[in-house]
PDB file of C-alpha atoms in Angstrom:
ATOM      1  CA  UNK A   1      76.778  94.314 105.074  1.00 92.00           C
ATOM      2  CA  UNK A   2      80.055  96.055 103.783  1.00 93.00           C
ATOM      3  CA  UNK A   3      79.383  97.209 100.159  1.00 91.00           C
ATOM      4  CA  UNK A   4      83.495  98.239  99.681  1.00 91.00           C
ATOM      5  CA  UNK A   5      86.349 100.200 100.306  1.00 92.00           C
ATOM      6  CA  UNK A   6      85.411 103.800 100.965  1.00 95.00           C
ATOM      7  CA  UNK A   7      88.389 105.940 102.145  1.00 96.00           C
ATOM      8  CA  UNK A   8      92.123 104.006 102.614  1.00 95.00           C
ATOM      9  CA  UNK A   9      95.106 105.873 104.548  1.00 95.00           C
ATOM     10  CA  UNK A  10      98.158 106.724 102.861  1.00 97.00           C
ATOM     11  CA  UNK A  11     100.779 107.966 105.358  1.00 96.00           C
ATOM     12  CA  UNK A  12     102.990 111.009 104.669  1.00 97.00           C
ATOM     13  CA  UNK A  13     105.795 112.931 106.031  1.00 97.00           C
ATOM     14  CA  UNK A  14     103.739 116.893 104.960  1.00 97.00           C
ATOM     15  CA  UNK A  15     100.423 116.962 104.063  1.00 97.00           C
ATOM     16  CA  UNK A  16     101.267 120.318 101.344  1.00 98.00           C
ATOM     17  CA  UNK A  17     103.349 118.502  99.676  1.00 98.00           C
ATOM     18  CA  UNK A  18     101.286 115.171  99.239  1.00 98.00           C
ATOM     19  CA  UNK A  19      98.554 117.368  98.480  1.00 98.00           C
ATOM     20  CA  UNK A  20     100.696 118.637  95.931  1.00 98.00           C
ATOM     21  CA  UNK A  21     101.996 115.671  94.504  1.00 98.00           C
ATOM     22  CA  UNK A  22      98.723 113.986  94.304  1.00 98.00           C
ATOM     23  CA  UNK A  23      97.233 116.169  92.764  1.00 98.00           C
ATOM     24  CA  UNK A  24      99.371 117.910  90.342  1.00 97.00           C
ATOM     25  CA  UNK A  25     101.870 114.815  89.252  1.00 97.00           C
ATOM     26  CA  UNK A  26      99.456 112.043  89.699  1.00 97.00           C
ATOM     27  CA  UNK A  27      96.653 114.390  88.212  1.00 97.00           C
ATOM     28  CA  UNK A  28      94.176 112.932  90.966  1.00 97.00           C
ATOM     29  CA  UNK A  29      91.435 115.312  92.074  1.00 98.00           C
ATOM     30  CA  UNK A  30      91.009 117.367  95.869  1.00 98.00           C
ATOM     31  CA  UNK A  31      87.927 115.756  97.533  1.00 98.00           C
ATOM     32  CA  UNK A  32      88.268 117.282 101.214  1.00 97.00           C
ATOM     33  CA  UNK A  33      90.853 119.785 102.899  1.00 97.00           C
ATOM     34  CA  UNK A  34      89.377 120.403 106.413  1.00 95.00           C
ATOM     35  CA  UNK A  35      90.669 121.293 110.060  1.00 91.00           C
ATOM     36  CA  UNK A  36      88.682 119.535 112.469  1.00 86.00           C
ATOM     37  CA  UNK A  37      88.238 122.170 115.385  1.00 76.00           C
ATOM     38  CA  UNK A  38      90.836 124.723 116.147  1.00 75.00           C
ATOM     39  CA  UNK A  39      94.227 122.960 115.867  1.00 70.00           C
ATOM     40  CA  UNK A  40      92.637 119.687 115.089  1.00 81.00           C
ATOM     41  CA  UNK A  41      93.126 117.092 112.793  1.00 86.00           C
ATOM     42  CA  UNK A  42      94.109 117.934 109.276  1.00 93.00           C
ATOM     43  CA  UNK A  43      91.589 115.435 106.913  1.00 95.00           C
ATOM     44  CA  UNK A  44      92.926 115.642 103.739  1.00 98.00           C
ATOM     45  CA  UNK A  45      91.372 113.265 101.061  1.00 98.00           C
ATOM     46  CA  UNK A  46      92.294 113.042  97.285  1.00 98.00           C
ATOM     47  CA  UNK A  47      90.518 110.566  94.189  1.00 97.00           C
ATOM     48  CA  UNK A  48      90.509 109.252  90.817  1.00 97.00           C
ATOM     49  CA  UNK A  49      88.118 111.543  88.992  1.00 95.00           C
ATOM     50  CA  UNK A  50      86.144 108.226  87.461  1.00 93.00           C
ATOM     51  CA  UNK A  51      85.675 106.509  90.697  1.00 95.00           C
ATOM     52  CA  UNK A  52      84.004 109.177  93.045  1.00 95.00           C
ATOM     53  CA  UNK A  53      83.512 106.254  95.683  1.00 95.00           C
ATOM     54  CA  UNK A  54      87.036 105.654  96.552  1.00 95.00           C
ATOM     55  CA  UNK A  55      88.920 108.180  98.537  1.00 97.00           C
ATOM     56  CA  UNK A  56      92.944 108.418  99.560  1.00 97.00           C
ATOM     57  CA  UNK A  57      93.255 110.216 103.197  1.00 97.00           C
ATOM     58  CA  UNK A  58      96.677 111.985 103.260  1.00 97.00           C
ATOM     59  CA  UNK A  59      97.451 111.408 107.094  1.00 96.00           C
ATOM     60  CA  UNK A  60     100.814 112.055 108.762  1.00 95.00           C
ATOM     61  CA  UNK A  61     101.467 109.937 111.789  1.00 95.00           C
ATOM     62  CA  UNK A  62     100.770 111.902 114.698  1.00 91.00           C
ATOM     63  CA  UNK A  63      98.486 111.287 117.516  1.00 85.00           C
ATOM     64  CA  UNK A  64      95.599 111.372 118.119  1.00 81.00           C
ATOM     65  CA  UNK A  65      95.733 108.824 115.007  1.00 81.00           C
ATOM     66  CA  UNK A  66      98.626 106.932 116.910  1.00 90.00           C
ATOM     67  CA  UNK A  67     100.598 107.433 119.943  1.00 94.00           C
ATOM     68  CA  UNK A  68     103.783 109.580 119.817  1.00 94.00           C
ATOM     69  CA  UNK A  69     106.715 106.612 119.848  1.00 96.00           C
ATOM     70  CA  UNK A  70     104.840 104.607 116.941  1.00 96.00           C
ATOM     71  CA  UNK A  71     104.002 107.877 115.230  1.00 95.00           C
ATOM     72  CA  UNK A  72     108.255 108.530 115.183  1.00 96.00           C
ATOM     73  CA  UNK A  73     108.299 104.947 113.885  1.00 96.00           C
ATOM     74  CA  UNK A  74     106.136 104.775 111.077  1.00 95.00           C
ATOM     75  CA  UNK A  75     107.619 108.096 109.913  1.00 95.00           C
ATOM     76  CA  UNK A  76     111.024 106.572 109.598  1.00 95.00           C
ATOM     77  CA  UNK A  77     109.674 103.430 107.883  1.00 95.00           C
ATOM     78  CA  UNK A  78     107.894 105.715 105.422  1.00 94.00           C
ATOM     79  CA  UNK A  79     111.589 108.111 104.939  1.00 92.00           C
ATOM     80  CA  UNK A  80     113.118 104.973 104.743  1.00 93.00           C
ATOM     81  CA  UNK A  81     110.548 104.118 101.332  1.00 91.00           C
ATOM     82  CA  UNK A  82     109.799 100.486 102.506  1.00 91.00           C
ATOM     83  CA  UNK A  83     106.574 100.664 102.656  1.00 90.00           C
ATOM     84  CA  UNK A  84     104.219  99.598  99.701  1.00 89.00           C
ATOM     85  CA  UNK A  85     101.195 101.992  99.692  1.00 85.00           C
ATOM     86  CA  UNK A  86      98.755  99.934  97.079  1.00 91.00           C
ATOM     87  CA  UNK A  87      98.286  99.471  93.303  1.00 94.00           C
ATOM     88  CA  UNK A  88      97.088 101.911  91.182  1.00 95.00           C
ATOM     89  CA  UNK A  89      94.972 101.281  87.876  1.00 95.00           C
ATOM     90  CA  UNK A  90      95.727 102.608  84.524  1.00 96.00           C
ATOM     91  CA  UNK A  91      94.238 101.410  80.920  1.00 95.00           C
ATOM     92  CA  UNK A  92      97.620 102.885  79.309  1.00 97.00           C
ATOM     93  CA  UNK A  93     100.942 102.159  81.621  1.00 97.00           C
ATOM     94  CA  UNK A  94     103.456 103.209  78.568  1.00 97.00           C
ATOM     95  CA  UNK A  95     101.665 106.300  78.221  1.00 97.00           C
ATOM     96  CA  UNK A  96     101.020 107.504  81.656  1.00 97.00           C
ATOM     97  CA  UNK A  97     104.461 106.557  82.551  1.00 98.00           C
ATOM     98  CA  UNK A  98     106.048 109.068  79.977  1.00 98.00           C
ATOM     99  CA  UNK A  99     103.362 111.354  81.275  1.00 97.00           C
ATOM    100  CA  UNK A 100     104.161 111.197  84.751  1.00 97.00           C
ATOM    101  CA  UNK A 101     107.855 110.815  84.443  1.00 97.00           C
ATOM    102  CA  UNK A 102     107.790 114.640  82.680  1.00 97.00           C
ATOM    103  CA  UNK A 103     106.116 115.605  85.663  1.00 96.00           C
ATOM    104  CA  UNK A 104     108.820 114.634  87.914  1.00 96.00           C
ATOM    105  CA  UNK A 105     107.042 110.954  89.336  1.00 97.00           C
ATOM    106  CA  UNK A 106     110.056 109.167  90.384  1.00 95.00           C
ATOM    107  CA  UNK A 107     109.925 105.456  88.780  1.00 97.00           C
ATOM    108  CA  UNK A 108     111.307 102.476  90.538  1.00 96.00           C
ATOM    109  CA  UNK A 109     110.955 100.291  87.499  1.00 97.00           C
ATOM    110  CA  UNK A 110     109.630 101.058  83.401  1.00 97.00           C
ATOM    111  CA  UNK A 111     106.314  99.172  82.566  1.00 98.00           C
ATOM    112  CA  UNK A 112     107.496  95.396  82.880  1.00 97.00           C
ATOM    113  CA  UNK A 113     104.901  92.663  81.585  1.00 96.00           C
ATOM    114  CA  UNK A 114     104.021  90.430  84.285  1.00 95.00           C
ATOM    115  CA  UNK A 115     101.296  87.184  84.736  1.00 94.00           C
ATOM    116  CA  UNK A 116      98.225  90.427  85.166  1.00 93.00           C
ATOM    117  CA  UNK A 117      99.500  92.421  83.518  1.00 96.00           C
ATOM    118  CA  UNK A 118     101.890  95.666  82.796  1.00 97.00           C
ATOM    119  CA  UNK A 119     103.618  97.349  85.831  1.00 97.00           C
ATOM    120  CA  UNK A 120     105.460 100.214  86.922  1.00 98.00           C
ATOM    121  CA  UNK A 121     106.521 101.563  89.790  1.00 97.00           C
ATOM    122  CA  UNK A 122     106.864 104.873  91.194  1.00 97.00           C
ATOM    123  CA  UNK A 123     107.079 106.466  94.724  1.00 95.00           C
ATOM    124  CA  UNK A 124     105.257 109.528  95.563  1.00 96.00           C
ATOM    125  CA  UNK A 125     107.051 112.290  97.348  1.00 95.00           C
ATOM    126  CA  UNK A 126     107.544 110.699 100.744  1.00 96.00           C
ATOM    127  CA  UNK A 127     108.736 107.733  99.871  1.00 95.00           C
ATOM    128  CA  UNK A 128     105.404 105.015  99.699  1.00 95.00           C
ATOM    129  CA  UNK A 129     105.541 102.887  96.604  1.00 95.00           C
ATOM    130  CA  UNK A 130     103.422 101.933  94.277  1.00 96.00           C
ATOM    131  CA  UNK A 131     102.511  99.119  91.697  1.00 96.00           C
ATOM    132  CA  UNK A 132     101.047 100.989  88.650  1.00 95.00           C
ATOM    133  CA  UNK A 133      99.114  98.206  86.697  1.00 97.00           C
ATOM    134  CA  UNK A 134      97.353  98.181  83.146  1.00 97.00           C
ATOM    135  CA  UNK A 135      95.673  94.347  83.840  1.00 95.00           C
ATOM    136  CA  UNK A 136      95.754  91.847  80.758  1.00 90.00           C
ATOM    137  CA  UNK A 137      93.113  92.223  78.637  1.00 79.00           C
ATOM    138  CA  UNK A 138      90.569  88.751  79.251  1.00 67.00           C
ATOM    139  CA  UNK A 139      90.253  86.862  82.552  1.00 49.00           C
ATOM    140  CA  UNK A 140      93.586  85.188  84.123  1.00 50.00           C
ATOM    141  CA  UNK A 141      94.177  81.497  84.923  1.00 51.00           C
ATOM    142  CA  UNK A 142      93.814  82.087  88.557  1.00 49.00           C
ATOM    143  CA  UNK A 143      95.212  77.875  89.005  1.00 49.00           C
ATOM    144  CA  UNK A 144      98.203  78.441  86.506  1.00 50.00           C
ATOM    145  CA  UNK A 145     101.517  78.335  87.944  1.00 48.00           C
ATOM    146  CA  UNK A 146     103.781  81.888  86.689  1.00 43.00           C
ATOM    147  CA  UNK A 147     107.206  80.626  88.312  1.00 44.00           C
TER     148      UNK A 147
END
């Protein structure tokens, strides 16, 4: 029976620099930084402190993960900063915003109020985006139309 999400990939053009970024800007903790066999696989993983269960893998696209051609593809998509890498919870948008913007997070948009919530976005240092969401307090009208 699956029980939940364990460890999700985030692509990224250089593994220092994610490491980096995740860690120092987003303030997110190390979990793993391994070789796997000489010249192997770099498995890099990274967390929110509070949920030890949940792990980002910091993966560039390179084989054996994918095959050469698609691994030249996805990094363009992800240079190009199309792709959307997940939302990421905060209880305190307008003050982790100011918080990460003076540590250099570039923001796509300021905290906006939306039907769940308040959300920024921001994209990390190769280009992924994020939705960074503080939910509405109380449960949502799932049925209600927001348009």
């Amino acid at each position: 029976m699956i029980k939940g999400l364990a460890i999700s990939t985030i692509w990224v053009l250089d593994q220092d620099r994610a490491k980096e970024f995740y860690t120092e800007k987003l303030g997110l903790e190390l979990r793993t930084d391994i070789t796997m066999g000489d010249g192997g696989m770099r498995w890099l993983t990274v967390g929110a402190k509070n949920q030890p269960e949940v792990e980002l893998t910091l993966m560039v696209p390179s084989p054996p993960a994918m095959d050469a051609e698609s691994a030249e593809a996805m990094r363009k998509l992800i240079a190009k900063g199309i792709l959307g890498a997940g939302v990421l919870a905060t209880d305190d948008v307008h003050g982790d915003y100011q918080k990460l913007s003076a540590r250099g997070v570039q923001f796509l948009q300021e905290p906006q109020e939306r039907p769940y919530g308040t959300e920024a976005i921001f994209r990390d240092d190769s280009g992924n985006w994020f939705s960074f969401t503080q939910k509405r307090e109380g449960d949502l009208d799932h049925g209600k139309d927001w348009a």
